[in-house]
XYZ file of C-alpha atoms in Angstrom:
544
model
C 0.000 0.000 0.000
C 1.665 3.541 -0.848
C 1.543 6.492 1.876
C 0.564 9.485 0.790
C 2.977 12.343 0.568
C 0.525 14.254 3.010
C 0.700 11.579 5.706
C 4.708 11.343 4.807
C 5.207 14.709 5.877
C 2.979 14.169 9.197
C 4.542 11.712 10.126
C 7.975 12.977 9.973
C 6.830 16.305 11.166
C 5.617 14.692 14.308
C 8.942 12.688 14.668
C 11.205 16.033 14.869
C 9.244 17.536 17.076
C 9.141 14.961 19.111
C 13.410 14.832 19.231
C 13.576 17.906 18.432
C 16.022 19.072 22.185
C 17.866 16.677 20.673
C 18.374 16.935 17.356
C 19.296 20.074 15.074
C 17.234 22.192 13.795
C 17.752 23.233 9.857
C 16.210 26.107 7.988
C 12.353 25.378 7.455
C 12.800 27.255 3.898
C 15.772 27.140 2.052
C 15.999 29.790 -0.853
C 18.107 29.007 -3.589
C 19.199 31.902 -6.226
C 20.951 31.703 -9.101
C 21.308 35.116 -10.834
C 22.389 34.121 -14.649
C 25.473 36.412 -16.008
C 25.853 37.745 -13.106
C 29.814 38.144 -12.434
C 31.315 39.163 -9.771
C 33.095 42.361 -11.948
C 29.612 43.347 -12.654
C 28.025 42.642 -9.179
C 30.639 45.152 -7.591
C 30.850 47.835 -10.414
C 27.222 48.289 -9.728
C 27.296 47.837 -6.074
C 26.406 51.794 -4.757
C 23.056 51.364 -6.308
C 21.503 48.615 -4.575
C 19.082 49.235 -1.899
C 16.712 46.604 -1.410
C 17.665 42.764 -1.734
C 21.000 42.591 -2.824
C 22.094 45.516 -0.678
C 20.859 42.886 2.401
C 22.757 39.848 0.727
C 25.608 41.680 0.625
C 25.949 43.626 3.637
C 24.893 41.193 6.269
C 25.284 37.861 4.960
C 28.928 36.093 4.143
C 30.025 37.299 0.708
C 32.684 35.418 -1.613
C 33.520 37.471 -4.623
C 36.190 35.366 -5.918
C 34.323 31.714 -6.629
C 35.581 30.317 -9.709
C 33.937 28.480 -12.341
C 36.736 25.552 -13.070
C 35.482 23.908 -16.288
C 36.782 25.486 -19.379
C 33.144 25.919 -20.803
C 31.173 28.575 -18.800
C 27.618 28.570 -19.977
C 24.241 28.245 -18.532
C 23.042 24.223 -18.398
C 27.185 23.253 -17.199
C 26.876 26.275 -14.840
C 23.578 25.268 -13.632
C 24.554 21.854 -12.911
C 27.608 22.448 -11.493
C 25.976 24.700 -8.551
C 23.272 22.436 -8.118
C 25.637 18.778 -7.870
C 28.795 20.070 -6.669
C 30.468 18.162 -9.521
C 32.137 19.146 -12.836
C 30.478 18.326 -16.257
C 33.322 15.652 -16.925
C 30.733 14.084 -13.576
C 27.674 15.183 -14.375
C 27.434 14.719 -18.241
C 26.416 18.632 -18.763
C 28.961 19.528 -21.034
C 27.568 22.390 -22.635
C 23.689 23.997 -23.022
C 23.309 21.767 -26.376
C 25.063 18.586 -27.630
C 25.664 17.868 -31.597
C 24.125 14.534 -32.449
C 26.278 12.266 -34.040
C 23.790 10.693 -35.997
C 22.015 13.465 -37.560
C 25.119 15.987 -37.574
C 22.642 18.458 -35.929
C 22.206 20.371 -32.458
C 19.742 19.711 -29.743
C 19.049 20.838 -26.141
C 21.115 19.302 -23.507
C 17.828 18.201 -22.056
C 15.923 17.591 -24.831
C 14.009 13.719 -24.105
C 11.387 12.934 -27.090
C 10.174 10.653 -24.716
C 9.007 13.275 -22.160
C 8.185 16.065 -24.064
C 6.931 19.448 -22.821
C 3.797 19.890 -20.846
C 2.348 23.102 -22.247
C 3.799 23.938 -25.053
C 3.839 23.332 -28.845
C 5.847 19.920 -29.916
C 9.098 20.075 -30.436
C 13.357 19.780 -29.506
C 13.478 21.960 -26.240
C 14.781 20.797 -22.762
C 12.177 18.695 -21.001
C 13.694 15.857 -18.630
C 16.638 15.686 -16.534
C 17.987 11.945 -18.176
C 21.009 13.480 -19.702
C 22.106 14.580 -16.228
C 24.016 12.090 -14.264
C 24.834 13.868 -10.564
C 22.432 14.475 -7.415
C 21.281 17.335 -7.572
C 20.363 19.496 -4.276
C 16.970 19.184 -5.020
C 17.360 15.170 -5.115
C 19.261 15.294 -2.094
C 16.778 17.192 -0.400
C 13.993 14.619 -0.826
C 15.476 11.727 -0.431
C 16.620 13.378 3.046
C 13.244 13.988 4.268
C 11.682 10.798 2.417
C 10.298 12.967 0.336
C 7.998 15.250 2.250
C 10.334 18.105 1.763
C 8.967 20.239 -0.864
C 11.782 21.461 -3.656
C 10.312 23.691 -6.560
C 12.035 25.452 -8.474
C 11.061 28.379 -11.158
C 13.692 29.833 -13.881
C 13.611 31.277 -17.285
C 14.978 28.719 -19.419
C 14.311 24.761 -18.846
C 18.054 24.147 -19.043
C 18.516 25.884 -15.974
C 15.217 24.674 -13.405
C 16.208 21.004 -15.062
C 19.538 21.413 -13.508
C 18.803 23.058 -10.831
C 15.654 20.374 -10.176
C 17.495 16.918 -11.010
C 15.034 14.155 -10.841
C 12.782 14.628 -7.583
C 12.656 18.628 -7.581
C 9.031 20.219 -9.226
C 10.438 22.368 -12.029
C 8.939 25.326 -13.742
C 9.954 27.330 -16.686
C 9.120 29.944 -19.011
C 8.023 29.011 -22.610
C 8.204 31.866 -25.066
C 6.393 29.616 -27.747
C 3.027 30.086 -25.458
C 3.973 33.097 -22.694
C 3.257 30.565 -19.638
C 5.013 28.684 -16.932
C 5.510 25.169 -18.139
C 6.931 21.467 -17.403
C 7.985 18.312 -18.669
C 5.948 15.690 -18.534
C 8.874 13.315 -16.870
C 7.788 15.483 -13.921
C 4.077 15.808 -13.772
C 1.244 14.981 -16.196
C -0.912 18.110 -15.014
C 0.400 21.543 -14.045
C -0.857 22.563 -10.625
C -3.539 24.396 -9.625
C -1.756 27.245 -8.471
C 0.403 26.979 -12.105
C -2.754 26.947 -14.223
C -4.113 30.117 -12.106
C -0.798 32.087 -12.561
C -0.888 31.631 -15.957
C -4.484 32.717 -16.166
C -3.524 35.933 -15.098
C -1.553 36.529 -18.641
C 1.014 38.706 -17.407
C 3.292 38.331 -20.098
C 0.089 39.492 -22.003
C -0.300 42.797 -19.962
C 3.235 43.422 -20.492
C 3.137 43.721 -23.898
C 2.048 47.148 -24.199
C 4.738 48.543 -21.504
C 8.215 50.406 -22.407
C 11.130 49.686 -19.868
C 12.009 53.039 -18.940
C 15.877 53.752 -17.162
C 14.422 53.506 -13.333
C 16.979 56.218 -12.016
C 17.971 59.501 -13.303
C 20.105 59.981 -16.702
C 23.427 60.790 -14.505
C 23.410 57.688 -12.565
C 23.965 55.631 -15.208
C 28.130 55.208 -16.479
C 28.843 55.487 -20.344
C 26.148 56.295 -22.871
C 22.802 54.726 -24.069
C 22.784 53.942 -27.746
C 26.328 52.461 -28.836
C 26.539 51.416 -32.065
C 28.194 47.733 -31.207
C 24.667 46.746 -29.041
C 21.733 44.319 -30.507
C 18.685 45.240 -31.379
C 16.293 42.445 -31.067
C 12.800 41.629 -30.699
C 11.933 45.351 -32.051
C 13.272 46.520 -28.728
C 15.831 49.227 -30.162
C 18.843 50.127 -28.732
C 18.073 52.965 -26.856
C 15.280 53.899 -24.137
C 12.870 53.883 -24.071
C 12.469 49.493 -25.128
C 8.921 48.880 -26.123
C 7.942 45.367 -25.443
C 5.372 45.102 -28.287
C 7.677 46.429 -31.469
C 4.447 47.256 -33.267
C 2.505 44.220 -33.193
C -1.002 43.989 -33.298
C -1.472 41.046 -30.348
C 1.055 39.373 -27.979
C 2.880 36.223 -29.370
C 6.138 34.700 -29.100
C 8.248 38.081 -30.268
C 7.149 40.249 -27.719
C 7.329 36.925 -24.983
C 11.189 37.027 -25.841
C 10.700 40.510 -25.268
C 9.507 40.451 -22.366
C 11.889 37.317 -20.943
C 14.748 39.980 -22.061
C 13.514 42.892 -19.744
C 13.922 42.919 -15.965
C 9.579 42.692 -15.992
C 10.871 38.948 -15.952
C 12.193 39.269 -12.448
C 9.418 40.589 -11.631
C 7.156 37.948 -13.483
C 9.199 35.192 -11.693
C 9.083 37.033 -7.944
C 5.087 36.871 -8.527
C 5.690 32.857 -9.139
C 7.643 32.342 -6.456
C 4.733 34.142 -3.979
C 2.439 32.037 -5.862
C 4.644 28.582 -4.914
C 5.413 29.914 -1.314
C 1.545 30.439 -0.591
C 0.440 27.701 -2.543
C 2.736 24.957 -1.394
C 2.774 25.883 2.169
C 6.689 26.624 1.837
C 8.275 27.091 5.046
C 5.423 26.427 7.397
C 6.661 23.775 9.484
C 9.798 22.084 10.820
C 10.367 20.134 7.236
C 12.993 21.777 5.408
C 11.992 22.957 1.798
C 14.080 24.611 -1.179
C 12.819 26.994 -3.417
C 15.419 27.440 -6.590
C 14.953 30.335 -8.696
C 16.824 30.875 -11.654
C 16.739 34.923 -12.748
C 17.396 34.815 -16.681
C 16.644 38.083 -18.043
C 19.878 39.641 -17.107
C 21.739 36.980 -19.297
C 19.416 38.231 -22.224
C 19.992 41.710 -21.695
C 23.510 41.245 -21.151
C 23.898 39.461 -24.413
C 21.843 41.808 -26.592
C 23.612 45.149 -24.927
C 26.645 44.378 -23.248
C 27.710 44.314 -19.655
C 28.835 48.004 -19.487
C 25.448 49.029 -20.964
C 22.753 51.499 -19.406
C 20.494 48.003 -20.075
C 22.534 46.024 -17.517
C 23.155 48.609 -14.694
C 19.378 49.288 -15.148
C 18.345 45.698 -15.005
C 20.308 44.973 -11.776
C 18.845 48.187 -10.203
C 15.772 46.576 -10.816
C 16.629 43.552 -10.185
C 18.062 44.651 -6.264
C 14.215 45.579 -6.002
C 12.542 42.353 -6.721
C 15.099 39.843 -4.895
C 14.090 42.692 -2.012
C 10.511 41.686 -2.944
C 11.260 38.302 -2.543
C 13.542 38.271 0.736
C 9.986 39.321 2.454
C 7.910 37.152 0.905
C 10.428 34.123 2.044
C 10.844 35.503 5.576
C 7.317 35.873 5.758
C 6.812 32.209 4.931
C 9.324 30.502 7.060
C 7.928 32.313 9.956
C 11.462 35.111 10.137
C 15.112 35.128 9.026
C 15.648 32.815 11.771
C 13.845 29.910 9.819
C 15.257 31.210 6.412
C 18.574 30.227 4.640
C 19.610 32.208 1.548
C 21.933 31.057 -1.018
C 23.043 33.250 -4.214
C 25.260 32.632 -7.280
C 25.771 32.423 -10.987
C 26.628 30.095 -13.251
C 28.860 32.139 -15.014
C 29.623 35.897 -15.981
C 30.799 37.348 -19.700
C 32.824 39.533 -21.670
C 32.445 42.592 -22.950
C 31.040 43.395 -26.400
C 34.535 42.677 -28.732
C 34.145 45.885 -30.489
C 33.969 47.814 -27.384
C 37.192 46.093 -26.298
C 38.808 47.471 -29.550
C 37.606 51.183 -29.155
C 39.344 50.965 -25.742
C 42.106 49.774 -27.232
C 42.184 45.985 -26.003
C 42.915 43.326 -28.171
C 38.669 42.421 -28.803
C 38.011 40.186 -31.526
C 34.832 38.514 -32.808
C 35.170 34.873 -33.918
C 32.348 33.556 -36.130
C 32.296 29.898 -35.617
C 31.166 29.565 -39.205
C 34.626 30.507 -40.520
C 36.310 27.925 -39.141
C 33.950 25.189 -39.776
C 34.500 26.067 -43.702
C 38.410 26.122 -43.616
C 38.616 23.290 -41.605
C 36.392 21.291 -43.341
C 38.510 22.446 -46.481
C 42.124 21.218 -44.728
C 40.819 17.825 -43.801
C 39.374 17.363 -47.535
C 43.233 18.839 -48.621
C 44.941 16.410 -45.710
C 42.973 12.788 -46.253
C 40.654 13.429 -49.402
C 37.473 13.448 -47.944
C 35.055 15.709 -45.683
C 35.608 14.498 -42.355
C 34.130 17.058 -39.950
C 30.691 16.830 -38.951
C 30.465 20.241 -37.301
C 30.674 22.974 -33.968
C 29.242 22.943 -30.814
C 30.670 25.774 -29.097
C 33.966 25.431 -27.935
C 34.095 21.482 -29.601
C 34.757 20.219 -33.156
C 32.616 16.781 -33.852
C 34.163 14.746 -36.749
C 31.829 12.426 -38.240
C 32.673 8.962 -37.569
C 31.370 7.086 -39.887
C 33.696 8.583 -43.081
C 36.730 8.155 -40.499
C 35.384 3.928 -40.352
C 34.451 3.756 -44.137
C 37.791 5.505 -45.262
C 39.739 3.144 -42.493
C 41.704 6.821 -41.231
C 43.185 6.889 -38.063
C 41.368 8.674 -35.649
C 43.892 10.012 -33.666
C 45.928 11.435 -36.458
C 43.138 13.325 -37.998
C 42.050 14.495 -34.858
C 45.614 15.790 -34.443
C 45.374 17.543 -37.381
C 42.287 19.541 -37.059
C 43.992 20.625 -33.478
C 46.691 21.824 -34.901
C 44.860 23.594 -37.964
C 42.416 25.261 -35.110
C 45.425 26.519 -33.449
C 46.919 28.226 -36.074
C 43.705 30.299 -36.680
C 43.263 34.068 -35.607
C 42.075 34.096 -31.771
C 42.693 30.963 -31.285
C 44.812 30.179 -27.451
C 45.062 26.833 -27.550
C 43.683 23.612 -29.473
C 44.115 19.665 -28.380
C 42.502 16.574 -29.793
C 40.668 14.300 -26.951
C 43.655 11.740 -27.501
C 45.931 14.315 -25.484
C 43.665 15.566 -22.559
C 45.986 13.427 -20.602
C 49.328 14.124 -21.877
C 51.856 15.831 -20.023
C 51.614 18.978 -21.862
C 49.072 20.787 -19.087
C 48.038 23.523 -22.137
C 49.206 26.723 -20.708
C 47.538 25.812 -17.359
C 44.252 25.223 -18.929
C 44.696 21.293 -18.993
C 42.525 20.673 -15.677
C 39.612 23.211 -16.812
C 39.339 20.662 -20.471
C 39.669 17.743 -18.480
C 36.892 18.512 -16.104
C 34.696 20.066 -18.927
C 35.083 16.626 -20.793
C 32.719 13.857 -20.900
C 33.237 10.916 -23.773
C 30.148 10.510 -26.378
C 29.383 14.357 -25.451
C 32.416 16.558 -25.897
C 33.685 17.094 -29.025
C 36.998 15.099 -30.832
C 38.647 18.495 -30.397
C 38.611 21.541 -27.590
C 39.792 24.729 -28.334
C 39.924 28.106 -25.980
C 39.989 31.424 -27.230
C 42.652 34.081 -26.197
C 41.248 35.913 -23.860
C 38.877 39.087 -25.115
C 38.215 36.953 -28.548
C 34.409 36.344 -28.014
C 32.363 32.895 -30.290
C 30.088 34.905 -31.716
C 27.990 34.615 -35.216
C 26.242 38.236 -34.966
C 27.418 41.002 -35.925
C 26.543 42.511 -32.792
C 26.200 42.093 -28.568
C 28.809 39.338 -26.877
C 28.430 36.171 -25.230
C 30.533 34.074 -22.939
C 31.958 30.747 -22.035
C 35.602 30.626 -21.550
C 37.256 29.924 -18.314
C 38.636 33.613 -17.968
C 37.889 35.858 -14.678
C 34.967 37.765 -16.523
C 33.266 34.255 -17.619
C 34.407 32.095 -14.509
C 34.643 34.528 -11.389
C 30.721 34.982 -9.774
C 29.812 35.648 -6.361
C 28.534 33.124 -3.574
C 26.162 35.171 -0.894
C 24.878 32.886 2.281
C 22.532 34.709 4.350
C 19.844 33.508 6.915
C 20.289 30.458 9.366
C 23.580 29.204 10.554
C 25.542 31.940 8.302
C 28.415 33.999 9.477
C 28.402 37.404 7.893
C 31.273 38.802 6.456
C 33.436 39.170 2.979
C 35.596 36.042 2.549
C 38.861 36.900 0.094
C 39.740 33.987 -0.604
C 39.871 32.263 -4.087
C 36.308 28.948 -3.563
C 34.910 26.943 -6.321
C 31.444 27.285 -7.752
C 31.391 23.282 -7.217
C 31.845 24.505 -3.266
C 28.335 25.995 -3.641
C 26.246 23.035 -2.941
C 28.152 21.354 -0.231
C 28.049 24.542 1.488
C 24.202 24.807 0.945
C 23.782 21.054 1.904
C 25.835 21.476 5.669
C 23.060 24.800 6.074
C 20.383 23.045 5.795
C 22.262 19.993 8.126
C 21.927 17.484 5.669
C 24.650 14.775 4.427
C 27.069 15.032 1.088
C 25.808 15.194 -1.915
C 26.498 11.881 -3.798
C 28.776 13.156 -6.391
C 30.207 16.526 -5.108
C 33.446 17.619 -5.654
C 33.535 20.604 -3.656
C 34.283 21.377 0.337
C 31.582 23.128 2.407
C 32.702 26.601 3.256
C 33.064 26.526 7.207
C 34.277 29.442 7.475
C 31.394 30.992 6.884
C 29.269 28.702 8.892
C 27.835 29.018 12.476
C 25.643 26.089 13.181
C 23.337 26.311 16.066
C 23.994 30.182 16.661
């Protein structure tokens, strides 16, 4: 006979209270943040105008500026993972946010599981179960720790990042700009919840669709100028304020839901979920520990379309201070006081600057279209052994297609060695090495230990390359990206706040795989199953 998860919880509730002189006593709600983009250059540039909920994170709780990122690709699903397991991709399987199928010589979502397809949305290849993800995640750990009457939802903007962030036993929820709604996979439920269904009745995304984001503080606040010639402009936004979320359509649709996903009304879309799950889910409310994960995603759009040193980003994190204020009270107020609540903030990764604003300042930016070098490689290996042999990019990988290497009997290595070496000849190019020689003695100008723990057989590519650093893998013409292990990609912040934290600012040089062990001794709970990282005791004060 199965137990309900109601009389689960009872029962376990009535079992700590019972011990509780002589047991512990963990945060009831544990909230879990994960701010994407945001580095730790960025977080402190923009530091005198916060206020509200980052200006509490950072000047009570224990702040570590300098936690690295130690896998040499730095992008959302891999940075996700990593602060959720406490493991490296070359662990965890989450190599990058998409993999290049072998089969098919084309690119799908990390995630993506035809077998559990989307709840909510349209048909089709986006992220929807967590099978491609091989470490315990928080979330998982969580559950199983309270036989699963601990609650663990999580909300975020893309489905790579609440599938991380969720694992396997977590409730994930994420935004689908297909259909403007919260939505699922069905590996997790077969019906959205009540509470779901009634936020997305609302249509907010709908009523946003006629709004402008306007700059929040005055003109002279802001550092730089507005309209720079080198920024995106994408879903009819424009480059300069005021950014109208409906770009002259008639009716919302999926244009002005990107819109809106790439304006900080997101945050504020997302802070109105999370209410929603605290009230709804009875978050907090009793002496069984919860987690509620929340990954903030607009600031990686806007960052992407304008740059980090735009008037877009500083204005996004001002607003962005407001709503994670927002939220701070709505959590305290669930968990019954700060006493009861445990906060935990990071990124999974930060970003250069746009590579033509490098050059104006006179740093050597440069903007590497992937497309160039999948042509003139393609061309050498034809020259070298008479026959196309690459099957494409992914990123920062080269996939050569292994069924022409079998049916012209080549050796693998040697061709593999070849398209290195031709990689790492090309303009921007630091460094290039064919799988065969992760484990050589050669430790690639230091970088050997960031490819190594970045690579996972079947997934990576046959070759890795790095960019020098400012060099940004890029196939617009405009806006920047990220994913090299460099400070401005790799170096994000770690806040703990709340419950068993001891404030302060902690110098010293952590890993973003120290982020979940850290979160997991907080809440006074055992080692994650896979985690490669150390719990940060210094900033740790159990039972005070």
């Amino acid at each position: 006979m199965r137990t309900s998860p109601a009389l689960v919880r009872g029962l376990l509730l009535a079992v700590l209270l019972l011990a509780a002189p002589a047991l512990a006593k963990p945060p009831r709600l544990t909230l879990f943040i994960s701010v994407d983009s945001l580095g730790t250059d960025l977080l402190l540039r923009n530091r005198s105008h916060f206020r509200a909920g980052l200006a509490t994170l950072l000047d009570r709780g224990a702040f570590f500026p300098d936690t690295r990122h130690e896998q040499a690709e730095v992008a959302t699903a891999p940075g996700h993972a990593v602060l959720a397991t406490g493991a490296y991709p070359w662990r965890t399987g989450i190599v990058s946010n998409r993999l290049l199928n072998r089969s098919t010589g084309k690119e799908e979502p990390i995630f993506w599981d035809p077998g559990h397809p989307v709840l909510g949305a349209p048909p089709g290849p986006e992220d929807s179960s967590p099978e491609a993800l091989l470490g315990e995640t928080l979330a998982d750990h969580l559950r199983m720790f309270t036989a699963r009457a601990g609650k663990a939802v999580v909300l975020a903007g893309k489905g790579r990042a609440a599938i991380a962030l969720a694992g396997r036993l977590g409730a994930p929820y994420w935004f689908s700009e297909a259909v403007g709604r919260l939505v699922t996979g069905t590996f997790y439920a077969k019906e959205l919840p009540a509470w779901v269904k009634a936020l997305n009745d609302k249509r907010l995304p709908d009523h946003a669709f006629a709004l402008s984001w306007t700059l929040s503080l005055q003109e002279k606040a802001y550092s730089g100028q507005d309209d720079r010639p080198f920024e995106a402009d994408a879903f009819g936004m424009k480059r300069k304020f005021p950014h109208p979320l409906s770009a002259g359509l008639p009716a919302p649709g999926p244009q002005s839901y990107a819109a809106f996903a790439s304006s900080p009304f997101f945050d504020e879309f997302l802070v109105e979920a999370a209410k929603a799950a605290l009230l709804a889910e009875q978050l907090g409310k009793d002496e069984i520990p919860d987690l509620l994960a929340i990954s903030f995603s607009s600031l990686d759009r806007i960052y992407h379309l304008y740059g980090p040193y735009s008037w877009e980003v500083q204005d996004a994190l001002v607003r962005l201070d407001k709503a994670l204020g927002d939220l701070l009270s709505a959590a305290e107020r669930a968990a019954g006081g700060r006493s009861n609540l445990l906060v935990v903030l990071s990124s999974d990764h930060g970003g250069a600057a746009i590579p033509e604003e490098l050059i104006a300042a006179g740093l050597p930016g440069l903007r590497v279209k992937p497309s160039s070098f999948k042509t003139g490689l393609q061309a050498e290996l034809t020259r070298l052994f008479g026959a196309p042999l690459l099957l494409g990019f992914r990123d920062f990988n080269v996939v050569l297609d292994d069924k022409a290497l079998e049916t012209r009997h080549l050796d693998g290595p040697a061709v593999r060695r070849a398209a290195a070496a031709w990689l790492a000849r090309q303009p921007g190019v630091a460094l290039a090495v064919a799988r065969d020689d992760l484990g050589g003695c050669d430790d690639l100008q230091g970088y050997q230990g960031a490819l190594r723990r970045s690579y996972f057989p079947g997934r990576s590519g046959d070759v890795l390359f790095l960019l020098r650093p400012f060099a940004v893998l890029d196939e617009e013409e405009d806006g920047t990206s990220h994913g090299l292990p460099y400070a401005y990609d790799a170096q994000v912040p770690l806040v703990l706040y709340g419950r068993g934290v001891r404030p302060g600012t902690y110098t010293q040089r952590v890993q973003a795989v120290d982020v979940a062990p850290t979160a997991a001794t907080l809440m006074e709970m055992g080692g994650l199953a896979g985690a490669e990282g150390v719990s940060r005791s210094e900033a740790i004060s159990l039972g005070h």
